[in-house]
Every structure is written in structure tokens, then in C-alpha cells.
PDB file of C-alpha atoms in Angstrom:
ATOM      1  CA  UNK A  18      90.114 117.385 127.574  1.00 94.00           C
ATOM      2  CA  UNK A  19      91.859 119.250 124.780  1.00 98.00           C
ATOM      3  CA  UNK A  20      94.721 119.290 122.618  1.00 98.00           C
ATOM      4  CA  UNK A  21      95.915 122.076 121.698  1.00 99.00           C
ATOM      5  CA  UNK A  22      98.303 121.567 118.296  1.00 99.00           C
ATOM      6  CA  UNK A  23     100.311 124.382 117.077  1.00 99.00           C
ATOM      7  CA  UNK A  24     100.841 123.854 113.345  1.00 99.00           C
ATOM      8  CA  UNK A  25     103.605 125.625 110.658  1.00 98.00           C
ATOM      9  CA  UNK A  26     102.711 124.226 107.641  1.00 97.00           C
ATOM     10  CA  UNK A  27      98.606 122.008 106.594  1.00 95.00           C
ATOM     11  CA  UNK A  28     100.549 119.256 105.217  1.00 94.00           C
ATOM     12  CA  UNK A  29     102.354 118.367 109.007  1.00 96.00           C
ATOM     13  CA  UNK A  30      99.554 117.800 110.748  1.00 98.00           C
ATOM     14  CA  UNK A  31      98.665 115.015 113.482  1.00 98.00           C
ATOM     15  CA  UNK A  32      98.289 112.371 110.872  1.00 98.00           C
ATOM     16  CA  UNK A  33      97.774 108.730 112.460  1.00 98.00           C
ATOM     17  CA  UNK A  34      97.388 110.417 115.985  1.00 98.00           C
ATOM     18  CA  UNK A  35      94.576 112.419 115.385  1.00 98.00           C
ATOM     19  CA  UNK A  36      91.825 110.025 115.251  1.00 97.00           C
ATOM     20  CA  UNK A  37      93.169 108.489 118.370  1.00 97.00           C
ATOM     21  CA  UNK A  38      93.706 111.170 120.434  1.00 98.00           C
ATOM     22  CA  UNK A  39      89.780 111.852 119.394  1.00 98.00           C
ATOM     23  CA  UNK A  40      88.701 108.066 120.321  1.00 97.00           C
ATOM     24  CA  UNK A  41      90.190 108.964 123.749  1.00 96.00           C
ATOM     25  CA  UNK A  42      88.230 111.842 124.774  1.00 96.00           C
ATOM     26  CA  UNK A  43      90.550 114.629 123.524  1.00 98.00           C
ATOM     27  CA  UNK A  44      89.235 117.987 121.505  1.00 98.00           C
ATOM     28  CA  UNK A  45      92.249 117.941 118.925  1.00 98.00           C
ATOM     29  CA  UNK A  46      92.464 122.042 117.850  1.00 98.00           C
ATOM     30  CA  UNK A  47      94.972 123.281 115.815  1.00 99.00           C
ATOM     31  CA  UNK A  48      96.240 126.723 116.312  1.00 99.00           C
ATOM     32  CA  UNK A  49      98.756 127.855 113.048  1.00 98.00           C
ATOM     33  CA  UNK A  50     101.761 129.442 113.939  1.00 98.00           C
ATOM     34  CA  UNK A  51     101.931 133.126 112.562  1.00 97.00           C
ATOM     35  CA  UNK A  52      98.113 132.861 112.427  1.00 98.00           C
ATOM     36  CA  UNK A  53      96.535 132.485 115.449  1.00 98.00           C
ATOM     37  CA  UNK A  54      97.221 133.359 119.045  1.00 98.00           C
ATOM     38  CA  UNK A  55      99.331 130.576 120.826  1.00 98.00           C
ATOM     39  CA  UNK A  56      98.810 131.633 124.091  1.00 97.00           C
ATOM     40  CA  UNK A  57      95.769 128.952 125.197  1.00 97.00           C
ATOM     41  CA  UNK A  58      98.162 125.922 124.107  1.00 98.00           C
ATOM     42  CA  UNK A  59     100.147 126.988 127.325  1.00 98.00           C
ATOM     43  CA  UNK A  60      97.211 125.745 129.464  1.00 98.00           C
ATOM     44  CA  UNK A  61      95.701 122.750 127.475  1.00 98.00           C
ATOM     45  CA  UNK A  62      95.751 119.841 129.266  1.00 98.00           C
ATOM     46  CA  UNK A  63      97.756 118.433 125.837  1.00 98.00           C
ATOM     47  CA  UNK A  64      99.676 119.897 123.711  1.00 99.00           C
ATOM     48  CA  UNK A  65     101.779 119.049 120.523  1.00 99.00           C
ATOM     49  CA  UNK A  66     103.703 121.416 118.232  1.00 99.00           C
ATOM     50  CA  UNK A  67     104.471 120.041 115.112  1.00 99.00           C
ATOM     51  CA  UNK A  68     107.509 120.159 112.129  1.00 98.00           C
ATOM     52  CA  UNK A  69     108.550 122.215 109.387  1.00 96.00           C
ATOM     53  CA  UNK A  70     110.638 122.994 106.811  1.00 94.00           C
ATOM     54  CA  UNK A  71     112.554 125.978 108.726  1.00 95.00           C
ATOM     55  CA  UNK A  72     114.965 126.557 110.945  1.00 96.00           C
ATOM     56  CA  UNK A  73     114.103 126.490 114.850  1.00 97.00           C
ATOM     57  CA  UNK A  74     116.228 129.294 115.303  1.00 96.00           C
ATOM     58  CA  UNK A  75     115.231 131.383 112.541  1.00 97.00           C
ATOM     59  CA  UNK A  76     113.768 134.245 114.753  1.00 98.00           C
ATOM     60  CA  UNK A  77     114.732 137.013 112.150  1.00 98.00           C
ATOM     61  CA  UNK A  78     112.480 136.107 109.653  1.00 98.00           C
ATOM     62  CA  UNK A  79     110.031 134.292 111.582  1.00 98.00           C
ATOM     63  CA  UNK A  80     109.562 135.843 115.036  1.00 98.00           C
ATOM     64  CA  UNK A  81     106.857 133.948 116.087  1.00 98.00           C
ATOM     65  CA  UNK A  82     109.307 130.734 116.936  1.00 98.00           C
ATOM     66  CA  UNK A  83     109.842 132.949 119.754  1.00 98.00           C
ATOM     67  CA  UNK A  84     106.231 132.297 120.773  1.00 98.00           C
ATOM     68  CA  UNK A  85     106.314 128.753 120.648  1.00 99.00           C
ATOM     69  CA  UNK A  86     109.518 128.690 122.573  1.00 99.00           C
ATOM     70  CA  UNK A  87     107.403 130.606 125.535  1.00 98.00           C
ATOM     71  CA  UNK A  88     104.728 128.753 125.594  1.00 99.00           C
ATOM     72  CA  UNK A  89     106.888 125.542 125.023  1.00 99.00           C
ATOM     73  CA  UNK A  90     108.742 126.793 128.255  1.00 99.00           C
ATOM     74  CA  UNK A  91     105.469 127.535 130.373  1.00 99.00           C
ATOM     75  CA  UNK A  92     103.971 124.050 129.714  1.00 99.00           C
ATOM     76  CA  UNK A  93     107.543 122.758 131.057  1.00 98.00           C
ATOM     77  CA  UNK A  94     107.429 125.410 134.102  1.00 98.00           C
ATOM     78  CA  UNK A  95     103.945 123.560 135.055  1.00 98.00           C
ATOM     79  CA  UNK A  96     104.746 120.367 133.902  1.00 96.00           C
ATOM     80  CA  UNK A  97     101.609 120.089 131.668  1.00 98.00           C
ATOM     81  CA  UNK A  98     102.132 116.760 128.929  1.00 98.00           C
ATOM     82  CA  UNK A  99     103.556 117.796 125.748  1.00 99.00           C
ATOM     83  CA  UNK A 100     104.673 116.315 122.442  1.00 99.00           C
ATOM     84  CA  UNK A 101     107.267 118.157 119.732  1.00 99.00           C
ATOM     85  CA  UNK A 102     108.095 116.575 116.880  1.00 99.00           C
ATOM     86  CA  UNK A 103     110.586 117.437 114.464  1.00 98.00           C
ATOM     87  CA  UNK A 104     110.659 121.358 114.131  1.00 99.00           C
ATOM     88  CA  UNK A 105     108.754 121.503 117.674  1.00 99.00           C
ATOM     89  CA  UNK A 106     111.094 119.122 119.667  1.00 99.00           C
ATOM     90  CA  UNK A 107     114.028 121.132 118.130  1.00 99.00           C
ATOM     91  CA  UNK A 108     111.980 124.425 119.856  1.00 99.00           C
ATOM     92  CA  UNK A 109     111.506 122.621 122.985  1.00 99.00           C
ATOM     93  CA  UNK A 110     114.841 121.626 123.229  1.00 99.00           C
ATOM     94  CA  UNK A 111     115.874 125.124 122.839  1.00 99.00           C
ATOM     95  CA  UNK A 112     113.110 126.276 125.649  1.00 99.00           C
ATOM     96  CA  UNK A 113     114.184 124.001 128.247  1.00 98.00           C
ATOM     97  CA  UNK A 114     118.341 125.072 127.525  1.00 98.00           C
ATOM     98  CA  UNK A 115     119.394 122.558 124.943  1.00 98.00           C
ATOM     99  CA  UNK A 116     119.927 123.667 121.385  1.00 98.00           C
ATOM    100  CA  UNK A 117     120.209 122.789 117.685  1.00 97.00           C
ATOM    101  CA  UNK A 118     122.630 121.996 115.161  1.00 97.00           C
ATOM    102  CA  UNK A 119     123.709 121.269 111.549  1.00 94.00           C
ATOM    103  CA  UNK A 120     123.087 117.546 111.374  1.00 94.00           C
ATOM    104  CA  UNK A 121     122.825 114.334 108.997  1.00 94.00           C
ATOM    105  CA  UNK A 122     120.078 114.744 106.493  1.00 95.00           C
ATOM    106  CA  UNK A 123     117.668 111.532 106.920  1.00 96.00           C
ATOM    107  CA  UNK A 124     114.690 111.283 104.493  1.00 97.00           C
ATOM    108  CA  UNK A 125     112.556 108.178 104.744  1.00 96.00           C
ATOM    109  CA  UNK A 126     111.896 105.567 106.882  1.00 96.00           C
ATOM    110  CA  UNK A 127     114.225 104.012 108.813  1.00 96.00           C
ATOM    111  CA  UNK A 128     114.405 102.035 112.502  1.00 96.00           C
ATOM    112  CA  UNK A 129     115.178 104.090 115.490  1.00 96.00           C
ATOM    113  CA  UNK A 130     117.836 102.249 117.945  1.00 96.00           C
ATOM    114  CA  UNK A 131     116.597 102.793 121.587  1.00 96.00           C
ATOM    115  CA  UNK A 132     118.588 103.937 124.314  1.00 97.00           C
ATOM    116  CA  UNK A 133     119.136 101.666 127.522  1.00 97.00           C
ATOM    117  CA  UNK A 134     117.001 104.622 129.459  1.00 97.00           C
ATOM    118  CA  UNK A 135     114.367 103.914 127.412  1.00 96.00           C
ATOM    119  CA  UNK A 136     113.880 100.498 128.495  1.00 95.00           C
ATOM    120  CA  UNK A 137     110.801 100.209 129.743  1.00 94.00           C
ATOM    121  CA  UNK A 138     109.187 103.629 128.352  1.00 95.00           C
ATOM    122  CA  UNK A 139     106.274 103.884 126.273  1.00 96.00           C
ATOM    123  CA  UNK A 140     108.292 104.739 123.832  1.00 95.00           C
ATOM    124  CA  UNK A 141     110.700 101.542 123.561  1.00 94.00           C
ATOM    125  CA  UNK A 142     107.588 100.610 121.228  1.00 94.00           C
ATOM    126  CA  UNK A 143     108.418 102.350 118.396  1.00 94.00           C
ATOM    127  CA  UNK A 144     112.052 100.637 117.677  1.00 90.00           C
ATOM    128  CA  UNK A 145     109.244  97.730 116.769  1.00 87.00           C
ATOM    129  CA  UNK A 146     108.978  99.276 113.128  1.00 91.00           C
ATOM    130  CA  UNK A 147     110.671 101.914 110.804  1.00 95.00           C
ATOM    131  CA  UNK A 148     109.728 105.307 111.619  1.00 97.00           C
ATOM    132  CA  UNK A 149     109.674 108.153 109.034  1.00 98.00           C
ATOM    133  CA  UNK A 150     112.589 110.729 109.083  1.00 97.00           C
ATOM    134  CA  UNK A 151     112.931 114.089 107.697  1.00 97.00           C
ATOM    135  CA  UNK A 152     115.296 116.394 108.737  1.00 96.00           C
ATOM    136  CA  UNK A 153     118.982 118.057 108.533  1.00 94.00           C
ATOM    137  CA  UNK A 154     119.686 119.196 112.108  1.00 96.00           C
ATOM    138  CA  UNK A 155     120.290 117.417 115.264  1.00 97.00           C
ATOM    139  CA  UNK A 156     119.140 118.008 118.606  1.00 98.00           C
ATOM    140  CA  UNK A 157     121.640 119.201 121.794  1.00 98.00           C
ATOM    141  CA  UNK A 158     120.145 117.432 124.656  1.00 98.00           C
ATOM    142  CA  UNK A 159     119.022 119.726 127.217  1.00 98.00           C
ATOM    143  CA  UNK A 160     120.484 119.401 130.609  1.00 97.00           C
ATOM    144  CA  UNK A 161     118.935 116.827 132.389  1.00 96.00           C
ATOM    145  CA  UNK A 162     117.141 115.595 129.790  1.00 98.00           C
ATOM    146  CA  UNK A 163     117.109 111.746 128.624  1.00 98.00           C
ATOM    147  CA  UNK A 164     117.740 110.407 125.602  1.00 98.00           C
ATOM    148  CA  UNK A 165     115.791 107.492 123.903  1.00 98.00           C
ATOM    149  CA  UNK A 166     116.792 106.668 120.781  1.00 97.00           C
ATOM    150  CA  UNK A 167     119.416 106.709 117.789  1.00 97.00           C
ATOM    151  CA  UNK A 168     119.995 106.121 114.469  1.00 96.00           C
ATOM    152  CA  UNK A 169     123.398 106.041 112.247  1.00 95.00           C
ATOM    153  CA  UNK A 170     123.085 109.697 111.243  1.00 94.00           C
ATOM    154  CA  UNK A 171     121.358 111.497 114.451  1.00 97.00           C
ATOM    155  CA  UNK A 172     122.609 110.817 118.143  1.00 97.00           C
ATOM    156  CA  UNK A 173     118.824 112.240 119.724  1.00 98.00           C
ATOM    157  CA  UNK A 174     115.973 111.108 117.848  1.00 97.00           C
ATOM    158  CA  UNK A 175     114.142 111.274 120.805  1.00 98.00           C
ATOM    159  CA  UNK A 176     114.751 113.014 124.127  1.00 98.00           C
ATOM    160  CA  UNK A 177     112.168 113.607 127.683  1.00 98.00           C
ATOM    161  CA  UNK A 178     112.617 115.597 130.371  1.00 97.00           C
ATOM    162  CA  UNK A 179     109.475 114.889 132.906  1.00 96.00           C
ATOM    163  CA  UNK A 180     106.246 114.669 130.674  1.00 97.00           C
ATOM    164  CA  UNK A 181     107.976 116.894 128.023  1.00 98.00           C
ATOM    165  CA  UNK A 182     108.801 114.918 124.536  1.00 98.00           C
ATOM    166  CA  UNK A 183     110.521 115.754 121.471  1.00 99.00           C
ATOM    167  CA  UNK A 184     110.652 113.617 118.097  1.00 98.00           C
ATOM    168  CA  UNK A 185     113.275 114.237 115.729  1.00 98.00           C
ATOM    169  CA  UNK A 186     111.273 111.922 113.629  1.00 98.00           C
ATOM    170  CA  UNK A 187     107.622 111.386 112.763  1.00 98.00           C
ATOM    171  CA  UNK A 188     105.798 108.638 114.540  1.00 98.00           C
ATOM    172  CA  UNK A 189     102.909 110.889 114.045  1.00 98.00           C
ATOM    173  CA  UNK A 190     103.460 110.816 110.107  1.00 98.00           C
ATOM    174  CA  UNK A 191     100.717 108.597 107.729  1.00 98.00           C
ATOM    175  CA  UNK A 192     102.075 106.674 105.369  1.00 98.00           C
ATOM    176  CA  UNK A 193      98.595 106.840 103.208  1.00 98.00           C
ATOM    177  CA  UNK A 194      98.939 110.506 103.332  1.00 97.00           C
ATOM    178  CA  UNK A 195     102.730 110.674 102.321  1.00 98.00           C
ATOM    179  CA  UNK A 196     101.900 112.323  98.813  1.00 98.00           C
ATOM    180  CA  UNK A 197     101.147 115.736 100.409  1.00 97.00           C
ATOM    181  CA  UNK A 198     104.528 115.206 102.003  1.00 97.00           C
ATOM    182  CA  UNK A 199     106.202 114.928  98.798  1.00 97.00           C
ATOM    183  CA  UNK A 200     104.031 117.480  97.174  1.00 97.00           C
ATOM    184  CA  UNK A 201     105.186 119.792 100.199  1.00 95.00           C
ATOM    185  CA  UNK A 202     108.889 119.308 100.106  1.00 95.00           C
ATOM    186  CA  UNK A 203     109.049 119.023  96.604  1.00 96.00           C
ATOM    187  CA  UNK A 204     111.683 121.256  95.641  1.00 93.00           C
ATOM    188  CA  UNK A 205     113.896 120.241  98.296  1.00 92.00           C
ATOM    189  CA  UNK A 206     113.899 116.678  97.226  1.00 95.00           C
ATOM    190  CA  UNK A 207     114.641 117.576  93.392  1.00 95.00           C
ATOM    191  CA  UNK A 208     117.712 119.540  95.554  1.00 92.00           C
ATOM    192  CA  UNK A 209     118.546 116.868  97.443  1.00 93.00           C
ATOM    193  CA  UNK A 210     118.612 113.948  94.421  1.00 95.00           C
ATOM    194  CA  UNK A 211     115.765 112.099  96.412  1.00 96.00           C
ATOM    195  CA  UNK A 212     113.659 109.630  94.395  1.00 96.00           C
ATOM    196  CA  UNK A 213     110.282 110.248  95.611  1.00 97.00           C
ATOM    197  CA  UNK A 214     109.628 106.479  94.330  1.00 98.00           C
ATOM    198  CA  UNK A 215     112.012 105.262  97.281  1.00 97.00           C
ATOM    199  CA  UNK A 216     109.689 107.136  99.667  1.00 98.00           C
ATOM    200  CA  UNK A 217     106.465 105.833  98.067  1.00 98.00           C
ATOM    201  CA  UNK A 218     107.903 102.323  98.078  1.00 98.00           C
ATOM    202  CA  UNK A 219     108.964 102.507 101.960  1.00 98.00           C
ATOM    203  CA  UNK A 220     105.531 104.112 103.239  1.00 98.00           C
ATOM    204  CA  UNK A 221     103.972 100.696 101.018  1.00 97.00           C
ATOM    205  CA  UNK A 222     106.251  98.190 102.257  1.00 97.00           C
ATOM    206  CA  UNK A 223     106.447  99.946 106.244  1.00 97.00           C
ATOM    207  CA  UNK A 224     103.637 101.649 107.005  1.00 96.00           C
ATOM    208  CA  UNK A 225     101.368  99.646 108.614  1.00 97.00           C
ATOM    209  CA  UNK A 226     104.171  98.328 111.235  1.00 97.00           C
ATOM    210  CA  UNK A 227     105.155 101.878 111.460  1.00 97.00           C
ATOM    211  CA  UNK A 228     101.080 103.058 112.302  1.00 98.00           C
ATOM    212  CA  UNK A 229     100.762 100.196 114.518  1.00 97.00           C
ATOM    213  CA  UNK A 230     104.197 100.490 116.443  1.00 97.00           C
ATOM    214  CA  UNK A 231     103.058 104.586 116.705  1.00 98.00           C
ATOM    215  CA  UNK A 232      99.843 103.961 118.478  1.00 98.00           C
ATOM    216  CA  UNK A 233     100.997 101.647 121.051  1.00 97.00           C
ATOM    217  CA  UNK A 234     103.615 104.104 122.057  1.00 97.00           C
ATOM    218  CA  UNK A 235     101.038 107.205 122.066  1.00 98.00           C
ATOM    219  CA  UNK A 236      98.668 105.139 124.155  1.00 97.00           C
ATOM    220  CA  UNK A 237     100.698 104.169 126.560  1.00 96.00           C
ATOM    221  CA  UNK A 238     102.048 107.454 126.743  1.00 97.00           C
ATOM    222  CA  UNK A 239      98.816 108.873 127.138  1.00 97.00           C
ATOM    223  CA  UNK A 240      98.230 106.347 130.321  1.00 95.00           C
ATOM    224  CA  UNK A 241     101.545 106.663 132.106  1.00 94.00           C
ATOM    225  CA  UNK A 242     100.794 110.803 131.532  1.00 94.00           C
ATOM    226  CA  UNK A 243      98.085 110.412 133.685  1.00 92.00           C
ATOM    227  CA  UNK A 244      95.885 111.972 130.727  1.00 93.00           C
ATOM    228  CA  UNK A 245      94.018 108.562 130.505  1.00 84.00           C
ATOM    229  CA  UNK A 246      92.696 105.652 133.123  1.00 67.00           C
ATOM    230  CA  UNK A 247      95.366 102.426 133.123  1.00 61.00           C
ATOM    231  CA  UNK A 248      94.356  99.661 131.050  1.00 58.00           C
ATOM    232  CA  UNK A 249      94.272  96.284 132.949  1.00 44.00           C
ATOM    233  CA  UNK A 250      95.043  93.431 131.357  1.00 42.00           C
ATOM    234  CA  UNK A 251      97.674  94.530 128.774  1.00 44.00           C
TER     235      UNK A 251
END
């Protein structure tokens, strides 16, 4: 099987899902926006299009978002598994008729609150442990779409519609990689007054809850996709 991952920027990559999205069979390639041709993640059997530090509906001065909202809106049309996370569940909310907005800026980790839809979801696992934030824009649900978790500052953190998912936060993000994160974004943070001690100290004291919660929630994901055999017993 393969995963196709369309990527903005080296530092946001798969992080913690990568090597388990390998264990389960999957050919993880990643396909960088403005770079490569986009056009085969329409037709993996998985795909995942991950954040940045721009806006999703900055068309003018990168076109290509354009791109990844038509292929975002193909895999939809066919109802083909996919995963956006920050940046890409802001495009797919925009492909499937939702939008974006200015929102609450959220740096660092943080517990989600889950919805009463997502009872029962996969992805009820991750309000088990902190999950890393970064962001300033919200989400508009598309229509139809379901909602499945909250924090004080952002009203969406996580939305599906069929097997379509977008992550205004990173459960994808590794806490042992966090210092190309705050190499990456370093200018904003000196903007924004952010200690990057803070950050180092949550991704210490958090991450391994947050890693464990994450991979639950991706591999039952994965199994209630249909991308992967049931596992008895758990």
C-alpha cells in the first residue's frame, strides 16, 4: 500500500507516524508542495498533507495550495482515507466547502477536549495526553462535517467527514525532534514573546503520553479505515 504525503516545509514531516505507518505495510513517499507533481496522491490508497507556516488561502503567492485543494477534493469525491493536519486540514476544510479564519494563537502542548460525537472514535484516544499546538487560525466546519474536539482557544481541533480527517493540531508531531521545530519557526516565536524553554520543557515532561496516546488513535484509525485487518483481542 502507499502513502502518499504532500509536504510544505522538511521540518513538518510525519514524525512519530512514520515508522508506524511503515511497520504496517505502508510505502510512506513524500511529494513537496511546489516541487513535485501532486497528482498521484489523488489515487494512493493513503494520503496525508501536512502543516505550515502559511496561509491556506494564500493562492496569490503560492498557487500551488490550489493543487492540494484538488486533489484534497478528488480523494473526498472517491472517498479514499486521508489525514490533514494543521495547514492541510485547514485546505481540506476549504475543499470539501468549509473555510478558515483568524483564530487564537496556541503554541505548545496542551489537552484537546473531545466532542460527545467523538465518543467512541479512534480518535477519543488522543484527549488521553497533551497534544502539540501550533497555529493562529481556526477551522469553519464544513457542512456536514463532525467535529471532535476543543480546546479554550479553538472550537475545531479536529473535524471528519466520512474517512476524511483534519488536525488543527499535531498528533503526528515528535517531541524528540521538537528542536527543528523551534529552529523552523524561530523568528516567529522571538515575534510572538514565546520562550522556547516552555516548549522544550513540555515536549520533556509530555511527550511520551502524547507519542503513545498518537499511535493508538492512528492505529485504530488505520483498522476502522479498512486500510488494515481488525485486531482481536484489544
Amino acid at each position: 500500500m502507499r502513502c502518499d504525503v504532500v509536504r510544505f516545509v522538511a521540518f513538518e514531516d510525519l514524525g512519530v507516524w512514520e515508522d508506524e505507518l511503515t511497520a504496517k505495510g505502508f510505502a510512506v513517499r513524500y511529494l513537496d508542495a511546489g516541487v513535485d507533481d501532486l497528482g498521484p496522491a489523488a489515487l494512493a490508497e493513503l494520503a496525508v498533507v501536512l502543516g505550515a507556516p502559511i496561509d491556506a488561502d494564500d493562492d496569490g503567492r503560492y498557487p500551488y495550495l490550489a493543487d492540494v485543494r484538488e486533489v484534497l477534493a478528488s480523494r473526498a469525491a472517491s472517498d479514499l482515507p486521508t489525514l490533514g493536519i494543521c495547514l492541510g486540514a485547514q485546505l481540506m476544510a476549504m475543499a470539501l466547502g468549509g473555510g478558515v479564519e483568524r483564530g487564537q494563537r496556541e503554541i505548545g502542548w496542551s489537552p484537546l477536549t473531545p466532542t460527545a460525537d467523538a465518543e467512541g472514535t479512534p480518535w477519543e484516544k488522543l484527549a488521553s495526553a497533551p497534544v502539540l499546538h501550533w497555529h493562529a487560525d481556526a477551522i469553519v466546519l464544513p457542512p456536514g462535517a463532525t467535529s471532535l474536539a476543543s480546546t479554550p482557544g479553538t472550537l475545531h481541533q479536529a473535524f471528519f467527514q466520512g474517512r476524511q480527517v483534519g488536525f488543527q493540531c499535531h498528533p503526528e508531531a515528535d517531541p524528540e525532534a521538537i528542536e527543528r521545530w523551534l529552529i523552523g519557526h524561530t523568528s516567529d516565536l522571538k515575534a510572538w514573546g514565546i520562550d522556547v524553554h516552555d516548549i522544550r520543557a513540555q515536549a520533556r515532561t509530555w511527550g511520551d503520553d502524547a507519542v503513545a496516546a498518537s499511535i493508538r488513535a492512528l492505529r485504530a484509525w488505520l483498522e476502522t479505515s479498512g486500510l488494515l485487518p481488525e485486531e482481536s483481542g484489544r
